[in-house]
mmCIF file of C-alpha atoms and ligand atoms in Angstrom:
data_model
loop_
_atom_site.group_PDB
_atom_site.id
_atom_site.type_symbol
_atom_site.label_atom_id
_atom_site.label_comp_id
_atom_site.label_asym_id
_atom_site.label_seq_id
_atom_site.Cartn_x
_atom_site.Cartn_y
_atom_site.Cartn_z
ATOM 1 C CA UNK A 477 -30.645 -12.250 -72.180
ATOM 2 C CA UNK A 478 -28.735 -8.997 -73.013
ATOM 3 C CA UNK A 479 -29.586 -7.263 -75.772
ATOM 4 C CA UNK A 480 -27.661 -7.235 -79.342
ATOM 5 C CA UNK A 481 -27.993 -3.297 -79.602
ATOM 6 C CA UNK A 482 -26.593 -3.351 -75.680
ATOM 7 C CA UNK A 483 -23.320 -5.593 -77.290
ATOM 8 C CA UNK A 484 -23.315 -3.334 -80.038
ATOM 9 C CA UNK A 485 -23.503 -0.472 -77.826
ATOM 10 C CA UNK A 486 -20.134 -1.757 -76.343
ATOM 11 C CA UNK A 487 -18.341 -2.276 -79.583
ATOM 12 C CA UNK A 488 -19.009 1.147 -80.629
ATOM 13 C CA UNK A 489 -16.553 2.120 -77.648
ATOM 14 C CA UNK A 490 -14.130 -0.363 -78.628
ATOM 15 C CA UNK A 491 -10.746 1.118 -80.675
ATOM 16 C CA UNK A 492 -11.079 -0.695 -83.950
ATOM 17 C CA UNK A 493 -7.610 -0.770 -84.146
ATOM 18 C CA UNK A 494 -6.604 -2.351 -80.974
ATOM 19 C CA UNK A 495 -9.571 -4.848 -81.060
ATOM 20 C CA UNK A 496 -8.273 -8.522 -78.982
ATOM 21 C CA UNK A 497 -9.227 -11.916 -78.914
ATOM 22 C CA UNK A 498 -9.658 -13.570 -75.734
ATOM 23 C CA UNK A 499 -11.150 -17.010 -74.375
ATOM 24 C CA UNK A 500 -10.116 -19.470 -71.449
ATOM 25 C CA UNK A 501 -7.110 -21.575 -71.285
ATOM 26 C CA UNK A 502 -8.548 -24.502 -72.927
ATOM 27 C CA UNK A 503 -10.436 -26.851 -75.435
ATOM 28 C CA UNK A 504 -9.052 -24.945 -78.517
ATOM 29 C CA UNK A 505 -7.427 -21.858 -77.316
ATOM 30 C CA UNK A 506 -3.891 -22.775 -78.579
ATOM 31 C CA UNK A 507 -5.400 -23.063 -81.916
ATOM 32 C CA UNK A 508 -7.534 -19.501 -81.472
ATOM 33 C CA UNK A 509 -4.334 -17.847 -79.803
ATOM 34 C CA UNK A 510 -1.948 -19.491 -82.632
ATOM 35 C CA UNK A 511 -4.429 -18.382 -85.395
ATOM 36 C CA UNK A 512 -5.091 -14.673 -84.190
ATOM 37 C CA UNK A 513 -0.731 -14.604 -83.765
ATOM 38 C CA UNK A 514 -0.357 -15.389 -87.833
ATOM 39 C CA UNK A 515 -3.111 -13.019 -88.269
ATOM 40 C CA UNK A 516 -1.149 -10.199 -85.824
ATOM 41 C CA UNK A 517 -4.369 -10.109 -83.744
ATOM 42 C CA UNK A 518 -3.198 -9.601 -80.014
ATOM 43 C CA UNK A 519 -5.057 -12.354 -77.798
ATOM 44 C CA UNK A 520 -5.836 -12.451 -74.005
ATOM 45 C CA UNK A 521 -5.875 -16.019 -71.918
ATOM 46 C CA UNK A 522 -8.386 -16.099 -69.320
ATOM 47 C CA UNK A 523 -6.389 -18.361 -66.730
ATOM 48 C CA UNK A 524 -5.968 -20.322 -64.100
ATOM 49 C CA UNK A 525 -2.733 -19.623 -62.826
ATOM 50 C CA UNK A 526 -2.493 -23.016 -62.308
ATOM 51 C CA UNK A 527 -2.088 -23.369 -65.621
ATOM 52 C CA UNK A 528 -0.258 -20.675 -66.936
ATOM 53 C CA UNK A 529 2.935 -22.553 -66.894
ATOM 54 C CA UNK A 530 1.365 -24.879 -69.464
ATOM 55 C CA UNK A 531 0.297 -22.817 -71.842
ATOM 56 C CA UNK A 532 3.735 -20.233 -71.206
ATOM 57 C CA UNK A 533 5.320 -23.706 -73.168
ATOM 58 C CA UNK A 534 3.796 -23.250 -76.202
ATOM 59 C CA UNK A 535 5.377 -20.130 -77.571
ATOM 60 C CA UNK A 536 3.587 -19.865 -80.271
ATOM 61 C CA UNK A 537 0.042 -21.019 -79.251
ATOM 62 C CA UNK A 538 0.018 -19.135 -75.935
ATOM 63 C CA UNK A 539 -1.836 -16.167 -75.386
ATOM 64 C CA UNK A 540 0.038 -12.441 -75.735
ATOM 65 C CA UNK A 541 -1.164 -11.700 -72.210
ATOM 66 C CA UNK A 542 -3.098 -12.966 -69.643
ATOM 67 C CA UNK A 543 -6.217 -12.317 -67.160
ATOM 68 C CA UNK A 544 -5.797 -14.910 -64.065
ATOM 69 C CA UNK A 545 -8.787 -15.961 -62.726
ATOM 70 C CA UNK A 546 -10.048 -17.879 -59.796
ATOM 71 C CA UNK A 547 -12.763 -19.809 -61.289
ATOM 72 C CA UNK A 548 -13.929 -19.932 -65.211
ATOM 73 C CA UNK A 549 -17.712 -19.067 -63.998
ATOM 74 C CA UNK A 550 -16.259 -15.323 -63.346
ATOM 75 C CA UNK A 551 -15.803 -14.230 -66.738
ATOM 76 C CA UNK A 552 -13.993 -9.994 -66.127
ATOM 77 C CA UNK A 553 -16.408 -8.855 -67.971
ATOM 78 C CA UNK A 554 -15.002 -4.785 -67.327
ATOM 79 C CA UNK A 555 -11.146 -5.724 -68.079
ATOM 80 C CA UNK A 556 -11.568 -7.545 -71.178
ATOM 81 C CA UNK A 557 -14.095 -4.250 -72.497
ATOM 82 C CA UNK A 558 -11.413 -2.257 -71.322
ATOM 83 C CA UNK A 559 -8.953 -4.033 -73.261
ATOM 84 C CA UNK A 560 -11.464 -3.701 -76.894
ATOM 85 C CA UNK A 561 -11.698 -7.913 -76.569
ATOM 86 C CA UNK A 562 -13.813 -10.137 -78.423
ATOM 87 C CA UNK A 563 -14.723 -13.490 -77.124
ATOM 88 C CA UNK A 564 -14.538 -16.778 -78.466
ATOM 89 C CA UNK A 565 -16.743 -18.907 -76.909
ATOM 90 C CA UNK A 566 -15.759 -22.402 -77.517
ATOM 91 C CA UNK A 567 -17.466 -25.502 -75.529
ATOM 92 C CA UNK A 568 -14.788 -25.391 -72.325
ATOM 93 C CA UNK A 569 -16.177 -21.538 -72.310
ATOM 94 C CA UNK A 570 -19.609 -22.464 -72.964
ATOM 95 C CA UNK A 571 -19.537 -25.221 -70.422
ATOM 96 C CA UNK A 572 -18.049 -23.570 -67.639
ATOM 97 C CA UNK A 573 -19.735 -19.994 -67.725
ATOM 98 C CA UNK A 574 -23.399 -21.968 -68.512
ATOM 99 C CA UNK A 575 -26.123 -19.560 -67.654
ATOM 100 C CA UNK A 576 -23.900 -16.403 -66.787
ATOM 101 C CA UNK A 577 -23.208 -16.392 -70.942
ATOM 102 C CA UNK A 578 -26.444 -15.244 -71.721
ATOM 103 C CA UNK A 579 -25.820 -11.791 -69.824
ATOM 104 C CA UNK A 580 -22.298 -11.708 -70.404
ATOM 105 C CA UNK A 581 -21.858 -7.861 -70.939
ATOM 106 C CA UNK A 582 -18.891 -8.507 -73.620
ATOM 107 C CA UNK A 583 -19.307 -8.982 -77.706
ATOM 108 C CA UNK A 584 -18.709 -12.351 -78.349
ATOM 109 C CA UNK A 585 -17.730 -13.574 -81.496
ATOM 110 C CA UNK A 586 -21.045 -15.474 -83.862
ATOM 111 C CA UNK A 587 -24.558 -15.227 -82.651
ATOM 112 C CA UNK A 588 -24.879 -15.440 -79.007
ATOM 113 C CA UNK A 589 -28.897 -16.865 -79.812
ATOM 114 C CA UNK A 590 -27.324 -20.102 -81.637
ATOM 115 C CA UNK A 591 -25.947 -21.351 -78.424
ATOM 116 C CA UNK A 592 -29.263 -21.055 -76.743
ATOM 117 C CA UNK A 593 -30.547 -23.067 -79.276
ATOM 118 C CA UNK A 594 -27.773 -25.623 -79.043
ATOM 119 C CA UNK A 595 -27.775 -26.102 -75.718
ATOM 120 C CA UNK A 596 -31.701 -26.653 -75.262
ATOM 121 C CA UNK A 597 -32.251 -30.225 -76.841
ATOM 122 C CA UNK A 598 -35.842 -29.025 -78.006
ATOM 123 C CA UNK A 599 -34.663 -26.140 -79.792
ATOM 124 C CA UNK A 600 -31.909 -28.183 -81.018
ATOM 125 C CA UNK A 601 -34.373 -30.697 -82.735
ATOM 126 C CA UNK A 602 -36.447 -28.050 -83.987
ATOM 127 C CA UNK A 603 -33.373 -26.391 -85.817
ATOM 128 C CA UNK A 604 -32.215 -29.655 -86.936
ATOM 129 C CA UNK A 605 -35.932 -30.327 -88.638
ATOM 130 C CA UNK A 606 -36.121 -26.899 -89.733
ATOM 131 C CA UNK A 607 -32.629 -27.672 -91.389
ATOM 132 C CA UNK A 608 -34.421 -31.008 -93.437
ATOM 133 C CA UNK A 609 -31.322 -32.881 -91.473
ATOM 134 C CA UNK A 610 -32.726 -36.988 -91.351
ATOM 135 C CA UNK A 611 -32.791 -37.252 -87.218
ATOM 136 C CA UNK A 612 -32.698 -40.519 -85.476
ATOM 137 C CA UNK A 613 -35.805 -41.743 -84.152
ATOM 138 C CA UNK A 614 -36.824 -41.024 -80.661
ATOM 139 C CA UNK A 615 -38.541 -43.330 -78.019
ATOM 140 C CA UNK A 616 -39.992 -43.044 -74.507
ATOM 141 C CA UNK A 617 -38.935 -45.770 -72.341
ATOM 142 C CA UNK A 618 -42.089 -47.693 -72.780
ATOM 143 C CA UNK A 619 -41.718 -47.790 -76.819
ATOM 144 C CA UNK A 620 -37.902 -49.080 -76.962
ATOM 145 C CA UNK A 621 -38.472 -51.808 -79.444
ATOM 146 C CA UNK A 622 -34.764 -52.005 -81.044
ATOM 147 C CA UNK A 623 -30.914 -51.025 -79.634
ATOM 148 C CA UNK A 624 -31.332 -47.236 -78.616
ATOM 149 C CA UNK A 625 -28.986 -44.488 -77.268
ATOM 150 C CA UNK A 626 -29.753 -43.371 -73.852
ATOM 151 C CA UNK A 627 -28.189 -39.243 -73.601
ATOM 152 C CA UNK A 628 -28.282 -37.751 -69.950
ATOM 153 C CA UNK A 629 -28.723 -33.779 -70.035
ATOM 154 C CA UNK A 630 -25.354 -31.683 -70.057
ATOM 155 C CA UNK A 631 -23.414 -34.819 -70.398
ATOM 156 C CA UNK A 632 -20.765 -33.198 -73.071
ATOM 157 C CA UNK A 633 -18.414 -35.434 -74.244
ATOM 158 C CA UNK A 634 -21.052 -38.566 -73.950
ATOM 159 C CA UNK A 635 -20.225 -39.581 -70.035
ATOM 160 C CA UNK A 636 -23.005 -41.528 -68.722
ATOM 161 C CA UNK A 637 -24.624 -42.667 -71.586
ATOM 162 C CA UNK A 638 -25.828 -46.489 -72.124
ATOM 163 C CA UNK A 639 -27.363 -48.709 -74.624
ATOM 164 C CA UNK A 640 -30.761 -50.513 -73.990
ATOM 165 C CA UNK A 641 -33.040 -52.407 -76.204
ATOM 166 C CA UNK A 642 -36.364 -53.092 -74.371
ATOM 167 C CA UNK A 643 -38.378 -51.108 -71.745
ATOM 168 C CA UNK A 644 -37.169 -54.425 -69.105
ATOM 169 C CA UNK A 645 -33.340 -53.583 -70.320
ATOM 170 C CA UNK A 646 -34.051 -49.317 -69.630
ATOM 171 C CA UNK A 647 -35.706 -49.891 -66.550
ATOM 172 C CA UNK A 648 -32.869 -52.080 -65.218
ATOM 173 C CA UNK A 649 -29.866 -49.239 -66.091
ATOM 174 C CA UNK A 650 -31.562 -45.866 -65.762
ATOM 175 C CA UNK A 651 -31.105 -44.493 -62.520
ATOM 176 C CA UNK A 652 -31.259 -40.867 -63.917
ATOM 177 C CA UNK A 653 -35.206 -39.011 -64.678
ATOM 178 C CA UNK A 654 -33.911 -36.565 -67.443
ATOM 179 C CA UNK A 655 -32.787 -38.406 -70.650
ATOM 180 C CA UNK A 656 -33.625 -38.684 -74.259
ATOM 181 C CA UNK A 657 -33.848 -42.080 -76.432
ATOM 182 C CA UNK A 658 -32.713 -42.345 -79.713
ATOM 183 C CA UNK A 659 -32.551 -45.192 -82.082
ATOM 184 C CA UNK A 660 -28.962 -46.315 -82.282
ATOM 185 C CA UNK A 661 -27.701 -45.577 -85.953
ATOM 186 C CA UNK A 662 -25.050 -48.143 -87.312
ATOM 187 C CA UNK A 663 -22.573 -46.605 -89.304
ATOM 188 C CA UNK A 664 -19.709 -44.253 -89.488
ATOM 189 C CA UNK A 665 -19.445 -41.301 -87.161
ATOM 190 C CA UNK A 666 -18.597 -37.494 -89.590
ATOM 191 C CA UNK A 667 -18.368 -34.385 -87.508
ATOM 192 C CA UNK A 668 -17.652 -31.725 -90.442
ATOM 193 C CA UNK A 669 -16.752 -28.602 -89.394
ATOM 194 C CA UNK A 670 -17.978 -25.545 -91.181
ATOM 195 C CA UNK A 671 -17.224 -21.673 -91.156
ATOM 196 C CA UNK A 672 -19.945 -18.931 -92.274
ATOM 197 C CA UNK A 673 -19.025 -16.026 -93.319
ATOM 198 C CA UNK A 674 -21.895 -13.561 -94.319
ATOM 199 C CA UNK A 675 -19.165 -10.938 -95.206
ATOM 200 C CA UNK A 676 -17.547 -12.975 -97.989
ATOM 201 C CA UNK A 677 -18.066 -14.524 -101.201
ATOM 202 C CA UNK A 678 -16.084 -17.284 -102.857
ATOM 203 C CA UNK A 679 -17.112 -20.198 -101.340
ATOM 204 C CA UNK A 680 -20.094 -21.996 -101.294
ATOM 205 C CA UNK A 681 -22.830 -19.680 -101.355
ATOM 206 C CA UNK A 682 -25.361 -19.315 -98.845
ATOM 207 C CA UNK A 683 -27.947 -16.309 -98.416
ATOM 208 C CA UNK A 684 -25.234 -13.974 -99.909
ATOM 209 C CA UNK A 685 -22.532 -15.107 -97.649
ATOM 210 C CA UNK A 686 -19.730 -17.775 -97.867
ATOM 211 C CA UNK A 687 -19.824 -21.268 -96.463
ATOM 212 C CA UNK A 688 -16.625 -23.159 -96.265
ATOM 213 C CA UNK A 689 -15.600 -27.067 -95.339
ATOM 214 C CA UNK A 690 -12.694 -26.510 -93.017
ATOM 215 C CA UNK A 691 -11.796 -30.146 -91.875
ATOM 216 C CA UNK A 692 -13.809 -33.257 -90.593
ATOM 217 C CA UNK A 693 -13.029 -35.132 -87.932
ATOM 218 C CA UNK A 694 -14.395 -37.661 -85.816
ATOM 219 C CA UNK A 695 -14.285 -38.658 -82.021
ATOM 220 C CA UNK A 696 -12.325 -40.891 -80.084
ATOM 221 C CA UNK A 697 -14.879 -42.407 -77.690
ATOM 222 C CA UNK A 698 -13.722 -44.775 -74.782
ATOM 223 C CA UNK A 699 -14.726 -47.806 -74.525
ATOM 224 C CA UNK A 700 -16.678 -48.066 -77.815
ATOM 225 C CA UNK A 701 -13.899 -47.597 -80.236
ATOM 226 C CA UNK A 702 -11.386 -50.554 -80.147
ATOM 227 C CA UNK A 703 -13.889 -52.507 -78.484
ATOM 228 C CA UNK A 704 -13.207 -55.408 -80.561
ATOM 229 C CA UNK A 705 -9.911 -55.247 -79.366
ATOM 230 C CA UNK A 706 -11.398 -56.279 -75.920
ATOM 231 C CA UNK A 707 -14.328 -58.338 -77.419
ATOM 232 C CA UNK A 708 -11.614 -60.454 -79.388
ATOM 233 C CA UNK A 709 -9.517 -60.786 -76.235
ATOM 234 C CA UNK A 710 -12.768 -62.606 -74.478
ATOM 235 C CA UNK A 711 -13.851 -59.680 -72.290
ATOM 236 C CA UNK A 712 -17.228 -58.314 -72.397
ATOM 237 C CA UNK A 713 -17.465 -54.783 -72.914
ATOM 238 C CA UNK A 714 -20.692 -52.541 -71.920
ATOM 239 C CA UNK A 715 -20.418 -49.657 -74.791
ATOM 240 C CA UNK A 716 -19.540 -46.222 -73.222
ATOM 241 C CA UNK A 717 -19.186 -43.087 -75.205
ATOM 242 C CA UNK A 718 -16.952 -40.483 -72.870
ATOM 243 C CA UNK A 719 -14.779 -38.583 -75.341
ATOM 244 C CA UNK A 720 -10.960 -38.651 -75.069
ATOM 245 C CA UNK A 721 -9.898 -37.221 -78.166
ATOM 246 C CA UNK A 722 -10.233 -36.943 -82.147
ATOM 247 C CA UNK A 723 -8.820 -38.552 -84.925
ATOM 248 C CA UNK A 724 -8.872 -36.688 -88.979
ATOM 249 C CA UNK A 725 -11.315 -38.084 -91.311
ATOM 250 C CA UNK A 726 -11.769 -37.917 -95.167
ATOM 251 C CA UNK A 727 -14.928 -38.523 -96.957
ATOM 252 C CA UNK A 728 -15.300 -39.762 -100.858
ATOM 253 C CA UNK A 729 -15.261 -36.757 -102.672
ATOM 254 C CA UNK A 730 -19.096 -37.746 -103.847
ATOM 255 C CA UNK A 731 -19.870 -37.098 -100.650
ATOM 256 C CA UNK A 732 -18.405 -33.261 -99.547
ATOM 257 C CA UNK A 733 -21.282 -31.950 -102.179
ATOM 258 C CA UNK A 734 -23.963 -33.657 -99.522
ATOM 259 C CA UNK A 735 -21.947 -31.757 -96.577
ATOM 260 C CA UNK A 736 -21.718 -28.733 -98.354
ATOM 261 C CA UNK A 737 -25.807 -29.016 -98.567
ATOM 262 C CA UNK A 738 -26.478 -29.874 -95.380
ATOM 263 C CA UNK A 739 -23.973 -27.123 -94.060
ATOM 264 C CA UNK A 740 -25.787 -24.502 -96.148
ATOM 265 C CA UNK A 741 -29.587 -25.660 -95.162
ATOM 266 C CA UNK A 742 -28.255 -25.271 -91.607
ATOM 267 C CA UNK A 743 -27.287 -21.761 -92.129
ATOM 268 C CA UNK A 744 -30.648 -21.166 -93.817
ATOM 269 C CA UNK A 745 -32.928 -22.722 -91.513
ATOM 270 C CA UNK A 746 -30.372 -20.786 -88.607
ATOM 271 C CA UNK A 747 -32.109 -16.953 -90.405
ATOM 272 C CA UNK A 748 -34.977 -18.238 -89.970
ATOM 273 C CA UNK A 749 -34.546 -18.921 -86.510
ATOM 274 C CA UNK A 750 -32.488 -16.638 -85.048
ATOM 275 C CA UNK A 751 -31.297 -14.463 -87.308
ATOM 276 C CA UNK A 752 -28.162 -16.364 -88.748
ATOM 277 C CA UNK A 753 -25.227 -18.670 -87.510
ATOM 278 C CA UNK A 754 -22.034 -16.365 -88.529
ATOM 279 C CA UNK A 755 -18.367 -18.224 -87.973
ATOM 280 C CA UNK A 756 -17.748 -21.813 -86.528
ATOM 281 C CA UNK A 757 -20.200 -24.846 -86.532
ATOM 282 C CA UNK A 758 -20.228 -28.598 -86.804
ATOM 283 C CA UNK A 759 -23.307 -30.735 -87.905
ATOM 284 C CA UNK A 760 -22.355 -34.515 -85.756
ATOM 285 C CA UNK A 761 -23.386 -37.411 -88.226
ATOM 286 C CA UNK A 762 -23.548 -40.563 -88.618
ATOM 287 C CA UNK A 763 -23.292 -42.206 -92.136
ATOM 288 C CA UNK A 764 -24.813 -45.745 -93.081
ATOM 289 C CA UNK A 765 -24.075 -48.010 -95.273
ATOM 290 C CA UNK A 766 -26.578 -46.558 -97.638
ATOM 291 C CA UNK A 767 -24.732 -43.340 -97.273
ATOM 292 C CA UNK A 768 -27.512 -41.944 -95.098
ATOM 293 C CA UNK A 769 -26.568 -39.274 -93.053
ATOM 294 C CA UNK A 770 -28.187 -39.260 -89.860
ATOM 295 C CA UNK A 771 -27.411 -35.821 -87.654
ATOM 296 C CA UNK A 772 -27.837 -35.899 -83.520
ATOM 297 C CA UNK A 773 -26.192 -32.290 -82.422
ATOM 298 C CA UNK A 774 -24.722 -29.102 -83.791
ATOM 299 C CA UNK A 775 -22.331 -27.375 -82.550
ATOM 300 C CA UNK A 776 -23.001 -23.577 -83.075
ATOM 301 C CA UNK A 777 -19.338 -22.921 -82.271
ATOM 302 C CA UNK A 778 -15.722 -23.668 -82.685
ATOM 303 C CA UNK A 779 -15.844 -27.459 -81.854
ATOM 304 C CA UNK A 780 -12.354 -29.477 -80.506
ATOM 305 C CA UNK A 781 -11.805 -31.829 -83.588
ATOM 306 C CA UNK A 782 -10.260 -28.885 -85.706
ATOM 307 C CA UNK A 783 -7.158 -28.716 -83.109
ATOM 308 C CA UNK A 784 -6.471 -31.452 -85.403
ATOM 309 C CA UNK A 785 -5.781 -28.816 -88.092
ATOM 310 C CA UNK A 786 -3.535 -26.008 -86.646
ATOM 311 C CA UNK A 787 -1.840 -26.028 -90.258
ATOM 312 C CA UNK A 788 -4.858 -26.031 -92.263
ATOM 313 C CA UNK A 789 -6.420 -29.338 -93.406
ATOM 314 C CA UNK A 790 -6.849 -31.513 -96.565
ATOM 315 C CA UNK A 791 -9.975 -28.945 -97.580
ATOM 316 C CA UNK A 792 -8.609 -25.591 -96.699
ATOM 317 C CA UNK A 793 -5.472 -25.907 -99.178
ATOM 318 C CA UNK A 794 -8.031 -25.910 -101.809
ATOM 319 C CA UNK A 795 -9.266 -22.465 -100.471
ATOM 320 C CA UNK A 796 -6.183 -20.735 -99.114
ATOM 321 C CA UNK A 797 -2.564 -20.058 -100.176
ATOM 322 C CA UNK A 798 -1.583 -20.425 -96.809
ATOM 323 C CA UNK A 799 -2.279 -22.667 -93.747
ATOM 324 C CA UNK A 800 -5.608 -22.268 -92.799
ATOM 325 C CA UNK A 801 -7.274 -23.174 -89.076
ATOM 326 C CA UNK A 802 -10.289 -22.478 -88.120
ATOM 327 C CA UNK A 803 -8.712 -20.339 -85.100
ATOM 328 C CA UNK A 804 -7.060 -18.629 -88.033
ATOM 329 C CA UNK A 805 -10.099 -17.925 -89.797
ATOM 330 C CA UNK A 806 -11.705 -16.907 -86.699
ATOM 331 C CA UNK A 807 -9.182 -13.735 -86.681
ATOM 332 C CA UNK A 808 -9.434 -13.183 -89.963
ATOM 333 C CA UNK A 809 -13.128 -13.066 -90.062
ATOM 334 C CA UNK A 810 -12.959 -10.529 -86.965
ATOM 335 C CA UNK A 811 -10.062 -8.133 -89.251
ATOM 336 C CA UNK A 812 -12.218 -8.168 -92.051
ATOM 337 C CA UNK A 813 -15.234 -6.837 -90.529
ATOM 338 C CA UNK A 814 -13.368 -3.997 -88.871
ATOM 339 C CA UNK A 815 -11.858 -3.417 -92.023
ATOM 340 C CA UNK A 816 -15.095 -3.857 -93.962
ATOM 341 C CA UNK A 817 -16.874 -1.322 -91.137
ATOM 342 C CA UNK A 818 -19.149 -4.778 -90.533
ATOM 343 C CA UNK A 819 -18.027 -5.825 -87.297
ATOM 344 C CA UNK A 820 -21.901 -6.036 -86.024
ATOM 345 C CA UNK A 821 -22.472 -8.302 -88.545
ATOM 346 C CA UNK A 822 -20.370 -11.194 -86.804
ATOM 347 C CA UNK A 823 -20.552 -10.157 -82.969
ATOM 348 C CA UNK A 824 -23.481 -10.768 -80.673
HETATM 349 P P1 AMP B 422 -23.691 -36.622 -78.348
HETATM 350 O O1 AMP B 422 -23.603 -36.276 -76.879
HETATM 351 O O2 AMP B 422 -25.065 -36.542 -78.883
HETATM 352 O O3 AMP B 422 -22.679 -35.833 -79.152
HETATM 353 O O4 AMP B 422 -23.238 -38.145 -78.484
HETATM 354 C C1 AMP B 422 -21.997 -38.657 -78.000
HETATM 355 C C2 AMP B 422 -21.573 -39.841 -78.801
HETATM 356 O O5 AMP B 422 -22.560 -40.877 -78.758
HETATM 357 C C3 AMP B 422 -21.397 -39.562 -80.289
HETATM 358 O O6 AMP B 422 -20.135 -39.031 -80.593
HETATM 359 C C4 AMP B 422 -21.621 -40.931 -80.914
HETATM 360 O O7 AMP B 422 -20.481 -41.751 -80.839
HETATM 361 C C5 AMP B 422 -22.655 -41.535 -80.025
HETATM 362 N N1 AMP B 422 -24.023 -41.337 -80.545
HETATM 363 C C6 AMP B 422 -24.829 -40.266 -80.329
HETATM 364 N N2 AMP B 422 -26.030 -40.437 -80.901
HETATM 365 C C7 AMP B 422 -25.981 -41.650 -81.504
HETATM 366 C C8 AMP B 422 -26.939 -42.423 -82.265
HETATM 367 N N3 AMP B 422 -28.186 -41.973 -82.475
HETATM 368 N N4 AMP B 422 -26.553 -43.630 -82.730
HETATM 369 C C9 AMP B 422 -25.297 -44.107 -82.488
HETATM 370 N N5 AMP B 422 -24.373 -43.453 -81.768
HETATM 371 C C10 AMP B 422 -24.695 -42.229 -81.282
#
């Protein structure tokens, strides 16, 4: 893994003043690229040129310039130095560079070390603990004594997964040797997404730093939403979980002060950790209908349900005068920390 005083070796040869964003043509880069343009932050588009045409149709969400590439594992490392950028990894970048991120000579914006322990499903339950989050149960196959989740390794976006409720029922539809069981929670699916800033104040403090609620959303999952659509219709549905989209959620007000304390014991538990969880995260719940939240990931980055909020959302107007994204705030984060002289405070 390269080093943080390496990265921060690099961003000492950066021009402060012509510091870029860049990240890859996708997941939430029109919302990054449209949020660093109202902040008059130049961006770069790592591209496919197949693509290019798509995103050249969004004049205001596309990137100022581009860097075509051949494949999204083959991150220029020297051009975008060259050009002062900082990366945004969100989870198309993190999914498509995998293992190469970890030595990816280029400051990236948040702590590098929170992805690693994302993306390793041990580390992520030890965080999660660490954080006091309420986890759902686990099983082996032999224990399965009630309707569990069956999660496949990698599989963003929930392909692959299937529901079993006896050791007969797992043997039966598990082809696959890596997996994890977890109870099956009943209840309403919250994906809040968060921004730490531990440059700021004015928001909901957290080891002298700011936490704020940007938006919540949650996940449009094919074939398990509408299923009753189907079901009602006489045709029996096996529940599948691949994600196709997002839809905007709103919780009881009672509730955002339960967010707001999970959000900040994640950012606690994340110092002592890792050494802190700076800019974008999301905390994926489900609530019951005790109002028990139940957590199963984190997202220690920009995650895809805020492109629901390019204009802000029903929780950043109470926070900002003007529209507020998190792709916004990303830039704004990165402005204030040159301006501040902090910038190594929110790039690893
Ligand atoms: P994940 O890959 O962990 O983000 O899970 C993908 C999807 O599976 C989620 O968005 C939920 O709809 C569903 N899911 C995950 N864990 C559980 C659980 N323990 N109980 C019920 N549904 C779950």
């Amino acid at each position: 893994m390269i080093t943080k005083e390496k990265i921060h070796s690099i961003l000492k040869g950066y021009d402060k003043k012509k510091i870029k964003i860049a990240s890859i043509c996708s997941h939430t880069s029109l919302q990054l690229f449209h949020g660093a343009r109202q902040e008059g932050v130049k961006t770069i588009g790592i591209c496919l040129e197949k693509y290019k045409k798509t995103y050249d149709s969004f004049p205001y969400g596309k990137p100022h310039e581009y860097i075509i590439v051949d494949s999204y594992s083959d991150i220029p490392a020297k051009e975008l130095v060259e050009e002062n950028a900082i990366v945004i990894p969100h989870g198309s970048f993190v999914e498509y560079v995998g293992k190469k991120l970890e030595n990816l000579a280029v400051p990236m914006f948040g702590n590098r070390m929170s992805l690693m322990w994302e993306g390793d499903r041990n580390k992520l339950f030890e965080w999660m603990k660490d954080s006091g989050l309420q986890i759902p149960r686990l099983f082996t196959p032999e224990t399965i004594d009630r309707p569990c989740i069956v999660k496949l390794p990698g599989a963003k976006g929930g392909k692959g997964y299937t529901i079993v409720s006896s050791p007969a029922e797992f043997k039966r539809k598990v082809r696959e040797e890596k997996f994890i069981i977890q109870e099956y929670i009943s209840g309403v699916r919250v994906y809040p997404h968060y921004f730490y800033s531990p440059i700021s104040k004015g928001g909901y403090e957290v080891n002298g730093g700011s936490l704020e609620l940007m938006s919540i959303d949650r996940r449009l999952e094919t074939n398990i939403d509408e299923s009753y659509r189907a079901t009602l219709a006489g045709v029996k549905v096996e529940p599948s979980f691949t994600v196709i989209g997002n839809e905007s959620v709103i919780l009881r007000e009672s509730l955002v002060r339960e967010i707001m304390e999970m959000g900040a014991n994640v950012v606690k538990s994340s110092y002592r950790l890792f050494n802190g969880l700076p800019g974008p995260f999301c905390v994926e719940m489900i609530c019951t209908e005790d109002m028990k939240f139940y957590a199963f990931e984190i997202s220690a980055r920009i995650v895809a349900g805020t492109n629901l909020y390019p204009l802000g959302s029903p929780y950043t107007c109470y926070s900002y005068k003007e529209p507020m994204s998190t792709g916004r705030r990303i830039a704004r984060e990165i402005k204030r920390a040159v301006k501040l002289n902090k910038l190594e405070s929110v790039i690893y």
